[in-house]
Amino acid sequence: MRGKMTIKILNSQVIARIAAGEVVERPAAAVKELVENSLDAGATVIAIEAKGGGIGLIRVIDNGQGIPPGQLELAFHRHATSKIISEADLESISTLGFRGEALPSIAAVAEVELVSCSNGDATGHYITLNDGQVTRHGIQGRPQGTTVTVRHLFRSFPARLKFLRSPATENSHLAVVVSQYALAYPEVKFNLAVDEKNIFSSPGTGNLRDAVLAVHGLETARNMLEIERDERWRDHAADRNITISGLIGTPQIARSSRDYLSFFVNRRWISSRLLARAVADAYHGLLPVGRHPVVVINIELPAREVDVNIHPAKSEVKFRDEHAVFGAVQKAVRGTLLSAAPVPTIQQTAGNYTALTRHAPVPTSTSSSPARIPATPLPVFAEIISPEKAAPLLRNALPALRPVGQIAATYIVAEGPDGLYLIDQHAAHERILFEKVQRQQNGRGIEVQGLLEPVVFEVTPRQDALLKLPGKDGAEALTVILTDFGITLEPFGKMTYLLRASPAGFDSKQAITALRESLDTPAGATDWREKIAQSLACHGAVRAGQALDGDELRQLIRELEQTSNPHTCPHGRPTILHLGLSQLEKEFKRT
Ligand code: ADP
Ligand code: MG
C-alpha cells in the first residue's frame, strides 16, 4: 500500500487520452474516421497518404463541403458534431459519424493540422494542434474541401505504440479500410499512397463491379454475380423493408480465408458474425470445406431498424430484428446462386474437388464429344471478354481441341469443333499449375522434393519482416503456409534463409523467385495462399519462346481442358482465342 487512498478526478488531458484510446486504436482506425468524415462531407474524390505505417504521417484530402472558418476549433472539441442535435436523432442516424469524437481523439494523441475551405468561401483556413492544444491558426489557400494531416501518432503515448505491429502490418490494415470504403462507395474515387507509392486507386464510376476490379482484381470481378432482387425470396411479413444488393463470387473463386466478406449496412462498413453465418449458410454445399466466398453485400434498412451506437469505433451494429436480416441475406444470396444456371455443386472425386453442373454431366476430356459440350463463348480475336459477359459462366468447359502446331514458339494453334483456336502457352500453363498447386495444398497433399544441397538466398528487409511475422488472430504464419506449398525455409543469419525443400516440379530457382515475388505484393488485403499459388504458377510455367513437341502440345491442351476456369490465367489474361468457321467464311467471302 502507498499510504492512504484518495479519489481524484482525472485532469482533462488524461481523460482525453483514455477516450482517444478507444476510438483510435491503431493508425487504420484514424484513417477510417477521417475517411468517414470525408464521405459525410459529400466528397467525391478522397486521397489518402500514409508514411511509416501511419505513425509517421496520415493525410486525408477530400473535396467535400468543408468546414466554415469559424468552426475549425469547435470541430476538435469533444462531442462537437454537425451531424446530430437531439437524442431523438440517435434513433435514425444517416451519417457515418455522429459521436463528435474522432477529431478530438486523434488530436489528443498526435500532431494534427486541418486545412479546410468551406463551400462558397473564397479562401481556406488552417488550424494546428499538438496533443490536443491549438498551436496555430490562420488563412491558407485551398480549393473547396478539407485536408487533415496527422503526424507522430501515439508519440506521447508509448503504451499504445508498443502494441502496434510492424509498419507493413499497419499498412495492410489501413489498406483494408480504404479498399472496403471503395467497395461501399463505388461513386467515390479513392487513392491510397503508402510511403509515397500509389498502391491502390478506385475509379469512382459508381459501378460496384469496377470497384471490385480495383480491390480484388480482374478474375474476381469477372466471376461475381449480381444479387438479384426477386420477389421469390422475399418474405414480406418479416422483411421490415430490408433491401439486399451487391455482388457475390461464384464458387470457383472461393478463397481460403474469410477476409473476403464485405458487409455494408446503410453504407457503413461493419463486421458481423451474424451476416457471415448467413452467407456461409447460403453457400452451403457449393463450396468445399475450408473455402470461403468473396462477397460484397449492401444491406439497406430504415435507420430505426439498426443501432449503430454500440461501439466507439462504430464497426459493429445491432439489428432490431436479427432474424429478419439473417433471412433476407441468406435468401438473396442463395437465390442468386441457384438461379445462376447452370448451378455448380461440389463433388469429391479421388481427393479432388470438381465443379459439376446440376443440369449436364461434366464433360471430361476423354468422354467429351463436341456435340455434347455446351457451347461456351470464347472471346473472338481481339475482343476481350467483358466482366458482365463472363460473369454467368460458372462452368467454362472448353471444346475438345486438336493441336496443329505452334507459332513463334509462343502460341499453340488448335482445331476445334468450330474453327481455329489460339492458345497462349504460358498463360495456359499458368492456369494449369495454379489450379494444381491450389488443389494440392488444400488437401495438404503437395509433393515435396527435399534438396540435396540446401540453397542459400537473401531477402530484403521487408521480405524478412514478413517471413518473421508470427501468425496472429488465428491466422497462420507465412512460413507455415509456405510449408503447405512444399516450400521449407530455415533462417540462416541476417536476412538470409536456406531453402531446404521445394514443391515437386519446381526447381529451387523457380521456388525462390516465386517466394520473393509473393513477398513483394503491395500491402493490402492479401490472400497469401492465392498469391503464392499465382507466383509458383507463373514461375513454373513454360515460357513464351519455348518450343514444344507434339506430345507436349497435346498434354498442355488436355490439362487446360481439365481446369475449372480454362479461359483465363490466374492474373485474368485470356488463355485462348477463337476464330469461328462462320467468321472464316465471312473473311474469305465464301458466303
Ligand atoms: P463526427 O464525425 O462524429 O461528427 P468528428 O470529430 O469526426 O465527429 O468531426 C467533427 C465535425 O467536424 C463533424 O461533425 C463535421 O462537421 C466536421 N468535419 C470533420 N471532418 C470533416 C471533413 N473532412 N469535411 C467537412 N467537415 C468535417
Ligand atoms: Mg467523424
Coordinates of C-alpha atoms and ligand atoms in Angstrom, one line a residue:
M1 CA 0.0 0.0 0.0
R2 CA 1.1 3.5 -0.8
G3 CA -0.5 5.1 2.2
K4 CA -4.0 6.4 2.3
M5 CA -6.0 6.3 -0.9
T6 CA -7.5 9.5 -2.2
I7 CA -10.0 9.7 -5.0
K8 CA -9.4 12.5 -7.5
I9 CA -11.0 13.4 -10.8
L10 CA -8.5 12.9 -13.6
N11 CA -7.3 16.0 -15.4
S12 CA -8.9 16.6 -18.8
Q13 CA -5.8 15.6 -20.7
V14 CA -5.8 12.2 -19.1
I15 CA -9.5 11.8 -19.7
A16 CA -9.0 12.7 -23.4
R17 CA -6.2 10.2 -23.7
I18 CA -8.3 7.4 -22.3
A19 CA -11.2 8.2 -24.5
A20 CA -8.9 8.6 -27.5
G21 CA -7.6 5.1 -27.0
E22 CA -11.0 3.6 -27.6
V23 CA -11.6 5.5 -30.9
V24 CA -8.1 5.4 -32.3
E25 CA -6.8 2.0 -31.6
R26 CA -4.3 2.0 -34.4
P27 CA -3.4 4.0 -37.5
A28 CA -6.0 2.3 -39.5
A29 CA -8.7 3.4 -37.1
A30 CA -7.6 7.1 -37.6
V31 CA -7.8 6.5 -41.4
K32 CA -11.3 5.1 -41.0
E33 CA -12.5 8.1 -39.0
L34 CA -11.0 10.6 -41.4
V35 CA -12.4 8.8 -44.5
E36 CA -15.8 8.6 -42.9
N37 CA -15.7 12.4 -42.2
S38 CA -14.8 13.0 -45.9
L39 CA -17.7 10.8 -47.0
D40 CA -20.1 12.5 -44.6
A41 CA -19.0 15.8 -46.2
G42 CA -20.1 14.5 -49.6
A43 CA -16.6 14.2 -51.1
T44 CA -16.4 12.5 -54.5
V45 CA -12.6 12.3 -54.5
I46 CA -10.6 11.2 -51.4
A47 CA -6.8 10.8 -51.4
I48 CA -5.1 9.1 -48.5
E49 CA -1.4 9.1 -47.7
A50 CA 0.4 7.2 -45.1
K51 CA 4.1 7.1 -44.1
G52 CA 5.9 4.8 -41.7
G53 CA 2.9 2.5 -41.2
G54 CA 0.7 5.6 -40.4
I55 CA 2.8 6.5 -37.4
G56 CA 4.9 9.0 -39.3
L57 CA 2.1 10.5 -41.2
I58 CA -1.5 10.1 -42.2
R59 CA -3.1 12.6 -44.6
V60 CA -6.7 12.5 -45.9
I61 CA -7.5 15.1 -48.6
D62 CA -11.1 15.5 -49.8
N63 CA -13.2 17.7 -52.0
G64 CA -16.2 17.7 -49.7
Q65 CA -18.2 20.6 -48.4
G66 CA -15.5 21.8 -46.0
I67 CA -15.8 23.4 -42.5
P68 CA -16.7 27.1 -42.1
P69 CA -13.7 29.1 -40.8
G70 CA -15.4 30.0 -37.5
Q71 CA -15.9 26.3 -36.7
L72 CA -12.4 24.8 -37.2
E73 CA -11.6 24.9 -33.5
L74 CA -15.0 23.7 -32.5
A75 CA -14.6 20.6 -34.6
F76 CA -11.8 19.5 -32.3
H77 CA -14.0 19.8 -29.2
R78 CA -15.2 16.5 -27.7
H79 CA -18.8 15.8 -28.5
A80 CA -18.9 18.5 -31.1
T81 CA -20.7 17.4 -34.2
S82 CA -22.7 18.9 -37.1
K83 CA -24.5 15.6 -37.7
I84 CA -27.0 15.2 -34.9
I85 CA -28.6 17.6 -32.5
S86 CA -31.0 15.8 -30.2
E87 CA -31.4 12.5 -28.5
A88 CA -34.1 11.6 -30.9
D89 CA -31.6 11.9 -33.8
L90 CA -29.8 8.9 -32.3
E91 CA -32.7 6.8 -33.4
S92 CA -32.2 7.5 -37.1
I93 CA -28.6 8.1 -37.9
S94 CA -27.9 8.6 -41.6
T95 CA -24.3 9.8 -41.4
L96 CA -21.2 7.7 -40.7
G97 CA -20.1 9.9 -37.8
F98 CA -22.3 11.3 -35.1
R99 CA -20.3 11.0 -31.8
G100 CA -18.2 14.0 -32.3
E101 CA -15.2 12.1 -31.0
A102 CA -12.9 11.4 -33.9
L103 CA -11.1 14.7 -34.4
P104 CA -10.6 15.4 -30.6
S105 CA -9.4 11.8 -30.1
I106 CA -6.9 11.9 -32.9
A107 CA -5.7 15.4 -31.8
A108 CA -5.2 14.1 -28.2
V109 CA -2.6 11.6 -29.3
A110 CA -0.9 13.3 -32.3
E111 CA 0.1 16.5 -34.1
V112 CA -2.8 17.5 -36.3
E113 CA -3.2 20.1 -39.0
L114 CA -6.5 20.7 -40.6
V115 CA -7.0 22.9 -43.6
S116 CA -10.4 23.5 -44.9
C117 CA -12.2 25.7 -47.4
S118 CA -15.9 25.6 -47.0
N119 CA -18.5 25.6 -49.7
G120 CA -18.6 29.1 -51.3
D121 CA -15.7 30.6 -49.3
A122 CA -13.0 32.5 -51.2
T123 CA -10.1 31.1 -49.2
G124 CA -9.3 28.3 -46.8
H125 CA -8.2 28.3 -43.2
Y126 CA -5.9 26.2 -41.2
I127 CA -5.6 25.1 -37.6
T128 CA -2.8 23.1 -36.0
L129 CA -3.0 21.2 -32.7
N130 CA -0.4 19.4 -30.6
D131 CA -1.5 16.9 -28.1
G132 CA -5.0 18.4 -28.0
Q133 CA -3.9 22.1 -27.7
V134 CA -4.3 24.6 -30.5
T135 CA -0.9 25.8 -31.5
R136 CA -1.6 28.0 -34.6
H137 CA -4.4 29.0 -36.9
G138 CA -4.8 31.3 -39.9
I139 CA -5.6 31.7 -43.5
Q140 CA -4.3 29.3 -46.1
G141 CA -5.4 29.0 -49.8
R142 CA -7.2 25.8 -50.7
P143 CA -9.9 24.8 -53.1
Q144 CA -13.1 23.6 -51.5
G145 CA -12.7 20.6 -49.3
T146 CA -10.6 19.5 -46.3
T147 CA -7.2 18.2 -45.7
V148 CA -6.3 16.6 -42.4
T149 CA -2.7 15.7 -41.6
V150 CA -1.8 13.6 -38.6
R151 CA 1.8 13.4 -37.6
H152 CA 3.6 11.3 -35.0
L153 CA 0.5 9.4 -33.9
F154 CA 0.9 8.0 -30.4
R155 CA 4.4 9.6 -30.0
S156 CA 3.4 10.8 -26.5
F157 CA 1.6 7.6 -25.8
P158 CA 4.3 4.9 -25.6
A159 CA 1.9 2.3 -24.1
R160 CA -0.1 2.3 -27.3
L161 CA 2.9 2.5 -29.6
K162 CA 4.2 -0.7 -28.1
F163 CA 1.2 -2.6 -29.2
L164 CA 1.4 -1.7 -32.8
R165 CA 2.8 -4.2 -35.3
S166 CA 5.4 -3.7 -38.0
P167 CA 4.8 -0.8 -40.5
A168 CA 4.0 -3.5 -43.1
T169 CA 1.2 -4.9 -41.0
E170 CA -0.2 -1.5 -40.1
N171 CA -0.1 -0.5 -43.7
S172 CA -2.1 -3.6 -44.7
H173 CA -4.7 -2.7 -42.1
L174 CA -5.1 0.7 -43.4
A175 CA -5.2 -0.5 -47.0
V176 CA -8.1 -2.8 -46.0
V177 CA -10.0 0.2 -44.6
V178 CA -9.6 2.2 -47.8
S179 CA -10.4 -0.7 -50.1
Q180 CA -13.6 -1.5 -48.1
Y181 CA -14.8 2.0 -48.3
A182 CA -14.0 1.9 -52.0
L183 CA -16.4 -1.0 -52.2
A184 CA -19.0 0.8 -50.1
Y185 CA -18.9 3.9 -52.2
P186 CA -18.2 3.0 -55.8
E187 CA -19.1 6.5 -56.9
V188 CA -16.2 8.0 -55.0
K189 CA -12.7 8.0 -56.4
F190 CA -10.2 6.7 -53.8
N191 CA -6.4 6.8 -53.9
L192 CA -4.0 5.4 -51.4
A193 CA -0.3 6.2 -51.3
V194 CA 1.9 4.4 -48.9
D195 CA 5.4 5.7 -48.4
E196 CA 5.0 7.8 -51.5
K197 CA 4.0 4.9 -53.7
N198 CA 0.4 4.7 -55.0
I199 CA -0.8 1.3 -54.0
F200 CA -4.5 1.5 -54.6
S201 CA -7.0 3.5 -56.5
S202 CA -10.6 3.1 -57.4
P203 CA -12.2 4.6 -60.5
G204 CA -15.3 6.2 -58.9
T205 CA -17.6 5.2 -61.7
G206 CA -20.5 4.3 -59.4
N207 CA -20.4 0.7 -60.7
L208 CA -19.7 -1.8 -58.0
R209 CA -18.1 -4.2 -60.3
D210 CA -15.5 -1.6 -61.2
A211 CA -14.7 -1.1 -57.5
V212 CA -14.4 -4.9 -57.1
L213 CA -12.0 -4.9 -60.0
A214 CA -9.8 -2.3 -58.3
V215 CA -9.9 -4.1 -55.0
H216 CA -9.8 -7.8 -55.9
G217 CA -8.6 -7.9 -59.5
L218 CA -9.9 -9.0 -62.8
E219 CA -10.6 -12.6 -62.3
T220 CA -12.7 -11.9 -59.2
A221 CA -14.6 -9.1 -60.9
R222 CA -15.5 -11.3 -63.8
N223 CA -16.7 -14.0 -61.5
M224 CA -19.1 -12.1 -59.4
L225 CA -22.9 -12.5 -59.7
E226 CA -25.2 -9.6 -59.1
I227 CA -27.6 -10.2 -56.3
E228 CA -30.9 -10.5 -57.9
R229 CA -33.8 -8.6 -56.5
D230 CA -36.5 -11.1 -56.7
E231 CA -39.9 -11.4 -55.0
R232 CA -39.5 -15.1 -54.8
W233 CA -37.0 -14.9 -51.9
R234 CA -38.6 -12.1 -50.1
D235 CA -40.6 -12.7 -47.0
H236 CA -42.8 -9.6 -46.8
A237 CA -44.2 -10.4 -43.4
A238 CA -40.7 -10.5 -41.9
D239 CA -38.5 -8.3 -44.1
R240 CA -39.0 -4.9 -42.4
N241 CA -38.1 -3.1 -45.6
I242 CA -34.7 -4.7 -45.9
T243 CA -33.1 -4.4 -49.2
I244 CA -30.1 -6.6 -50.1
S245 CA -27.9 -5.8 -53.1
G246 CA -24.3 -6.3 -54.2
L247 CA -22.1 -8.9 -55.9
I248 CA -21.3 -12.4 -54.8
G249 CA -18.5 -14.6 -56.1
T250 CA -19.1 -17.8 -57.9
P251 CA -17.8 -20.9 -56.1
Q252 CA -14.8 -21.0 -58.5
I253 CA -13.2 -18.0 -56.9
A254 CA -13.6 -19.1 -53.3
R255 CA -10.7 -18.2 -51.0
S256 CA -9.0 -19.9 -48.2
S257 CA -9.8 -17.1 -45.7
R258 CA -12.9 -15.2 -44.5
D259 CA -11.2 -11.9 -45.3
Y260 CA -13.2 -11.5 -48.5
L261 CA -16.6 -11.0 -46.9
S262 CA -17.6 -7.3 -47.1
F263 CA -20.8 -6.1 -45.4
F264 CA -22.2 -2.6 -45.5
V265 CA -25.2 -1.6 -43.5
N266 CA -26.7 1.7 -44.8
R267 CA -23.3 2.1 -46.4
R268 CA -21.3 1.7 -43.2
W269 CA -18.6 -0.9 -43.3
I270 CA -19.2 -3.3 -40.4
S271 CA -18.1 -6.7 -39.3
S272 CA -20.8 -9.1 -38.3
R273 CA -20.8 -12.8 -37.3
L274 CA -24.5 -12.9 -38.0
L275 CA -24.0 -11.9 -41.6
A276 CA -21.0 -14.1 -42.1
R277 CA -23.1 -17.1 -40.9
A278 CA -26.0 -16.1 -43.3
V279 CA -23.6 -16.1 -46.2
A280 CA -22.0 -19.4 -45.2
D281 CA -25.4 -20.9 -45.0
A282 CA -26.3 -19.6 -48.4
Y283 CA -23.2 -21.2 -50.0
H284 CA -23.7 -24.4 -48.1
G285 CA -22.9 -27.4 -50.3
L286 CA -21.5 -25.2 -53.1
L287 CA -18.0 -24.9 -51.5
P288 CA -15.5 -27.4 -50.3
V289 CA -14.7 -27.4 -46.6
G290 CA -12.3 -24.6 -45.7
R291 CA -13.2 -22.4 -48.7
H292 CA -15.0 -19.1 -48.3
P293 CA -16.6 -16.9 -50.8
V294 CA -15.9 -13.4 -52.0
V295 CA -19.0 -11.2 -51.3
V296 CA -19.8 -7.6 -51.3
I297 CA -23.2 -7.2 -49.7
N298 CA -25.1 -3.9 -49.1
I299 CA -27.9 -4.0 -46.6
E300 CA -30.3 -1.1 -46.7
L301 CA -32.9 -0.8 -44.0
P302 CA -34.7 2.0 -42.2
A303 CA -32.3 3.7 -39.7
R304 CA -34.6 2.9 -36.8
E305 CA -34.1 -0.8 -37.5
V306 CA -30.4 -0.7 -36.7
D307 CA -28.5 0.7 -33.7
V308 CA -25.1 1.9 -34.8
N309 CA -24.2 3.3 -31.4
I310 CA -23.0 0.2 -29.6
H311 CA -19.3 0.5 -30.3
P312 CA -17.0 3.6 -30.1
A313 CA -15.4 2.6 -33.4
K314 CA -18.8 2.1 -34.9
S315 CA -17.6 -1.1 -36.5
E316 CA -20.4 -3.3 -35.2
V317 CA -24.2 -2.7 -35.3
K318 CA -27.2 -4.2 -33.6
F319 CA -30.2 -5.1 -35.7
R320 CA -33.6 -4.7 -34.1
D321 CA -34.7 -7.9 -35.8
E322 CA -31.7 -10.1 -36.4
H323 CA -33.8 -12.9 -37.6
A324 CA -35.2 -10.9 -40.4
V325 CA -31.8 -9.6 -41.5
F326 CA -30.3 -13.1 -41.4
G327 CA -33.1 -14.5 -43.5
A328 CA -33.0 -11.6 -46.0
V329 CA -29.3 -12.1 -46.7
Q330 CA -29.4 -15.8 -46.7
K331 CA -32.3 -16.0 -49.2
A332 CA -31.0 -13.3 -51.5
V333 CA -27.5 -14.9 -51.7
R334 CA -28.8 -18.5 -52.0
G335 CA -31.4 -17.4 -54.6
T336 CA -28.9 -15.7 -56.7
L337 CA -26.5 -18.6 -56.6
L338 CA -29.2 -21.1 -57.5
S339 CA -30.7 -19.1 -60.4
A340 CA -27.3 -18.6 -62.0
A341 CA -27.6 -21.6 -64.2
P342 CA -26.0 -24.0 -64.5
V343 CA -25.7 -24.5 -60.8
P344 CA -22.4 -25.8 -59.7
T345 CA -22.3 -28.4 -57.0
I346 CA -19.2 -29.8 -55.4
Q347 CA -18.5 -33.5 -55.6
Q348 CA -15.5 -35.1 -54.3
T349 CA -13.7 -37.4 -56.6
A350 CA -10.5 -39.1 -55.7
G351 CA -9.4 -36.3 -53.4
N352 CA -10.0 -33.6 -56.0
Y353 CA -12.9 -31.2 -56.0
T354 CA -14.6 -30.9 -59.3
A355 CA -17.4 -28.5 -60.1
L356 CA -20.3 -30.3 -61.5
T357 CA -23.4 -28.8 -63.1
R358 CA -26.7 -29.9 -61.9
H359 CA -28.1 -29.9 -65.4
A360 CA -25.5 -31.5 -67.5
P361 CA -22.9 -34.2 -66.8
V362 CA -19.5 -32.8 -66.5
P363 CA -17.6 -33.1 -69.7
T364 CA -14.2 -34.8 -69.2
S365 CA -11.5 -34.6 -71.8
T366 CA -11.8 -38.2 -72.8
S367 CA -15.5 -38.7 -72.9
S368 CA -16.4 -35.4 -74.4
S369 CA -17.6 -35.3 -77.9
P370 CA -18.1 -31.9 -79.5
A371 CA -21.9 -32.3 -79.8
R372 CA -22.5 -32.7 -76.1
I373 CA -20.4 -29.8 -74.9
P374 CA -22.4 -26.7 -74.0
A375 CA -21.2 -24.0 -76.3
T376 CA -19.3 -21.6 -74.2
P377 CA -18.5 -18.4 -75.9
L378 CA -14.8 -17.7 -76.2
P379 CA -13.5 -14.2 -76.9
V380 CA -13.3 -13.6 -80.6
F381 CA -10.0 -12.3 -81.8
A382 CA -9.1 -9.0 -80.3
E383 CA -12.2 -9.0 -78.3
I384 CA -11.6 -9.1 -74.6
I385 CA -14.5 -10.6 -72.7
S386 CA -16.2 -8.0 -70.5
P387 CA -16.8 -8.8 -66.9
E388 CA -20.6 -8.6 -67.5
K389 CA -20.5 -11.1 -70.2
A390 CA -18.2 -13.5 -68.4
A391 CA -19.8 -13.4 -65.0
P392 CA -22.5 -16.0 -65.6
L393 CA -20.1 -18.6 -66.9
L394 CA -20.0 -20.8 -63.9
R395 CA -18.8 -23.8 -65.8
N396 CA -16.4 -22.8 -68.6
A397 CA -15.9 -26.1 -70.5
L398 CA -13.5 -26.0 -73.4
P399 CA -14.4 -27.9 -76.5
A400 CA -12.2 -30.8 -77.5
L401 CA -9.2 -29.4 -79.3
R402 CA -6.6 -31.0 -81.6
P403 CA -3.2 -29.3 -81.7
V404 CA -2.0 -28.3 -85.1
G405 CA 1.3 -26.6 -84.2
Q406 CA 3.0 -23.7 -82.7
I407 CA 3.5 -20.1 -83.8
A408 CA 6.6 -18.1 -82.8
A409 CA 7.2 -20.8 -80.1
T410 CA 4.6 -18.9 -78.1
Y411 CA 1.1 -19.7 -79.3
I412 CA -0.4 -23.1 -79.9
V413 CA -2.7 -23.4 -82.9
A414 CA -5.5 -25.9 -82.5
E415 CA -8.5 -27.1 -84.3
G416 CA -11.9 -27.4 -82.5
P417 CA -15.5 -28.1 -83.4
D418 CA -16.0 -24.6 -84.6
G419 CA -12.9 -23.4 -86.3
L420 CA -9.5 -22.2 -85.1
Y421 CA -8.2 -21.7 -81.6
L422 CA -5.1 -20.0 -80.5
I423 CA -3.7 -20.7 -77.0
D424 CA -1.1 -18.6 -75.2
Q425 CA 1.1 -21.4 -73.9
H426 CA 2.5 -19.5 -70.9
A427 CA -0.9 -18.2 -69.8
A428 CA -2.5 -21.7 -70.3
H429 CA 0.2 -23.5 -68.3
E430 CA 0.0 -20.9 -65.6
R431 CA -3.7 -21.7 -65.2
I432 CA -3.0 -25.4 -65.1
L433 CA -0.2 -25.1 -62.5
F434 CA -2.2 -22.6 -60.4
E435 CA -5.1 -25.0 -60.0
K436 CA -2.9 -27.9 -59.4
V437 CA -0.9 -26.2 -56.7
Q438 CA -4.0 -24.9 -55.0
R439 CA -5.7 -28.3 -55.1
Q440 CA -2.7 -30.0 -53.6
Q441 CA -2.2 -27.5 -50.8
N442 CA -5.9 -27.6 -50.0
G443 CA -5.6 -31.3 -49.4
R444 CA -2.2 -30.8 -47.9
G445 CA -1.1 -33.3 -50.4
I446 CA 1.7 -31.4 -52.1
E447 CA 4.6 -33.4 -53.3
V448 CA 7.8 -32.1 -51.9
Q449 CA 11.3 -32.6 -53.1
G450 CA 14.0 -32.3 -50.5
L451 CA 17.0 -30.6 -51.9
L452 CA 20.3 -32.4 -51.6
E453 CA 22.1 -29.2 -51.3
P454 CA 20.0 -26.6 -49.5
V455 CA 20.1 -23.3 -51.3
V456 CA 21.1 -20.1 -49.6
F457 CA 19.3 -16.9 -50.6
E458 CA 19.0 -13.4 -49.3
V459 CA 15.9 -11.3 -48.8
T460 CA 15.1 -7.6 -48.4
P461 CA 14.3 -6.1 -45.0
R462 CA 10.6 -6.0 -45.9
Q463 CA 10.6 -9.7 -47.1
D464 CA 12.4 -10.6 -43.9
A465 CA 9.8 -8.9 -41.8
L466 CA 7.0 -10.7 -43.5
L467 CA 8.7 -14.1 -43.0
K468 CA 9.3 -13.4 -39.3
L469 CA 5.7 -12.2 -38.7
P470 CA 4.1 -14.6 -36.3
G471 CA 0.6 -15.8 -37.2
K472 CA -2.0 -14.0 -35.1
D473 CA -5.7 -13.7 -34.7
G474 CA -6.0 -17.3 -35.7
A475 CA -4.1 -16.6 -39.0
E476 CA -1.2 -18.8 -39.8
A477 CA 2.4 -17.5 -40.0
L478 CA 3.6 -17.2 -43.5
T479 CA 6.3 -19.9 -43.0
V480 CA 3.6 -22.4 -42.1
I481 CA 1.6 -21.5 -45.2
L482 CA 4.7 -21.9 -47.3
T483 CA 5.2 -25.4 -45.9
D484 CA 1.8 -26.3 -47.1
F485 CA 3.1 -25.4 -50.6
G486 CA 6.1 -27.6 -50.1
I487 CA 8.5 -24.7 -49.5
T488 CA 10.6 -25.3 -46.4
L489 CA 12.7 -22.5 -45.2
E490 CA 15.2 -22.1 -42.4
P491 CA 16.6 -18.8 -41.1
F492 CA 20.3 -18.6 -41.8
G493 CA 21.7 -15.4 -40.4
K494 CA 20.9 -11.8 -41.1
M495 CA 18.3 -11.5 -43.9
T496 CA 19.4 -14.9 -45.2
Y497 CA 17.5 -18.1 -45.5
L498 CA 18.1 -21.7 -46.5
L499 CA 15.7 -23.4 -48.9
R500 CA 15.5 -27.0 -47.8
A501 CA 12.7 -28.3 -49.9
S502 CA 10.7 -27.1 -52.9
P503 CA 7.4 -28.3 -54.4
A504 CA 7.8 -31.2 -56.8
G505 CA 8.1 -30.0 -60.4
F506 CA 9.7 -26.7 -59.4
D507 CA 13.4 -26.2 -59.2
S508 CA 14.9 -24.2 -56.3
K509 CA 15.4 -21.2 -58.5
Q510 CA 11.7 -21.1 -59.5
A511 CA 10.6 -21.6 -55.9
I512 CA 12.8 -18.7 -54.6
T513 CA 11.7 -16.4 -57.4
A514 CA 8.1 -17.2 -56.7
L515 CA 8.6 -16.7 -53.0
R516 CA 10.3 -13.3 -53.4
E517 CA 7.5 -12.2 -55.8
S518 CA 4.8 -13.2 -53.3
L519 CA 6.5 -11.3 -50.5
D520 CA 6.7 -8.2 -52.7
T521 CA 2.9 -8.0 -53.1
P522 CA 2.0 -4.4 -52.1
A523 CA 0.5 -4.3 -48.6
G524 CA -3.2 -4.7 -48.8
A525 CA -5.8 -7.4 -48.5
T526 CA -3.5 -10.3 -49.3
D527 CA -4.7 -13.8 -49.6
W528 CA -1.2 -15.4 -49.2
R529 CA -2.3 -18.8 -50.4
E530 CA -3.7 -17.4 -53.6
K531 CA -0.7 -15.1 -54.1
I532 CA 1.8 -17.9 -53.6
A533 CA -0.1 -20.3 -55.9
Q534 CA -0.1 -17.5 -58.5
S535 CA 3.6 -16.8 -58.2
L536 CA 4.5 -20.5 -58.3
A537 CA 2.3 -21.0 -61.4
C538 CA 3.9 -18.0 -63.1
H539 CA 7.5 -19.1 -62.5
G540 CA 6.9 -22.8 -63.1
A541 CA 5.0 -22.3 -66.4
V542 CA 6.6 -22.8 -69.8
R543 CA 7.9 -19.5 -71.2
A544 CA 6.9 -17.8 -74.4
G545 CA 9.5 -18.7 -77.0
Q546 CA 10.0 -22.3 -75.8
A547 CA 9.5 -24.9 -78.5
L548 CA 7.1 -27.7 -77.6
D549 CA 6.8 -31.1 -79.3
G550 CA 3.6 -32.8 -80.3
D551 CA 3.2 -34.7 -77.1
E552 CA 3.8 -31.6 -75.0
L553 CA 1.2 -29.7 -77.0
R554 CA -1.3 -32.4 -76.6
Q555 CA -0.7 -32.7 -72.9
L556 CA -0.9 -29.0 -72.3
I557 CA -4.3 -28.8 -74.1
R558 CA -5.6 -31.8 -72.2
E559 CA -4.6 -30.4 -68.9
L560 CA -6.1 -27.0 -69.8
E561 CA -9.4 -28.7 -70.6
Q562 CA -9.5 -30.1 -67.2
T563 CA -9.1 -26.9 -65.3
S564 CA -12.2 -25.3 -63.8
N565 CA -11.5 -22.0 -65.4
P566 CA -9.6 -22.6 -68.6
H567 CA -10.3 -19.2 -70.2
T568 CA -8.0 -17.0 -68.1
C569 CA -4.7 -17.2 -66.5
P570 CA -4.6 -16.6 -62.7
H571 CA -4.0 -12.9 -63.4
G572 CA -7.0 -12.7 -65.6
R573 CA -5.3 -12.6 -69.0
P574 CA -7.1 -14.7 -71.7
T575 CA -5.5 -18.1 -72.4
I576 CA -7.4 -18.8 -75.5
L577 CA -8.8 -17.0 -78.5
H578 CA -11.3 -18.3 -81.1
L579 CA -11.8 -17.7 -84.8
G580 CA -15.0 -19.3 -85.8
L581 CA -15.8 -21.1 -89.0
S582 CA -18.5 -18.6 -89.9
Q583 CA -16.1 -15.8 -89.4
L584 CA -13.5 -17.5 -91.6
E585 CA -16.2 -17.9 -94.2
K586 CA -17.0 -14.3 -94.0
E587 CA -13.4 -13.2 -94.1
F588 CA -12.8 -15.4 -97.2
K589 CA -16.0 -14.2 -98.7
R590 CA -17.4 -17.7 -99.2
T591 CA -20.9 -16.6 -98.4
Ligands
ADP1 P1 -18.4 13.4 -36.1 O1 -18.0 12.9 -37.4 O2 -18.9 12.3 -35.2 O3 -19.4 14.5 -36.2 P2 -15.7 14.3 -35.8 O4 -14.9 14.5 -34.6 O5 -15.3 13.2 -36.7 O6 -17.2 13.9 -35.3 O7 -15.9 15.6 -36.6 C1 -16.4 16.7 -36.0 C2 -17.1 17.6 -37.0 O8 -16.1 18.2 -37.9 C3 -18.0 16.9 -38.0 O9 -19.3 16.8 -37.4 C4 -18.0 17.8 -39.2 O10 -18.9 18.9 -39.1 C5 -16.6 18.4 -39.2 N1 -15.7 17.7 -40.1 C6 -14.8 16.8 -39.8 N2 -14.1 16.3 -40.9 C7 -14.6 17.0 -41.9 C8 -14.4 16.9 -43.4 N3 -13.5 16.1 -43.9 N4 -15.2 17.7 -44.1 C9 -16.1 18.5 -43.6 N5 -16.4 18.6 -42.3 C10 -15.7 17.8 -41.4
MG2 MG -16.4 11.6 -37.7

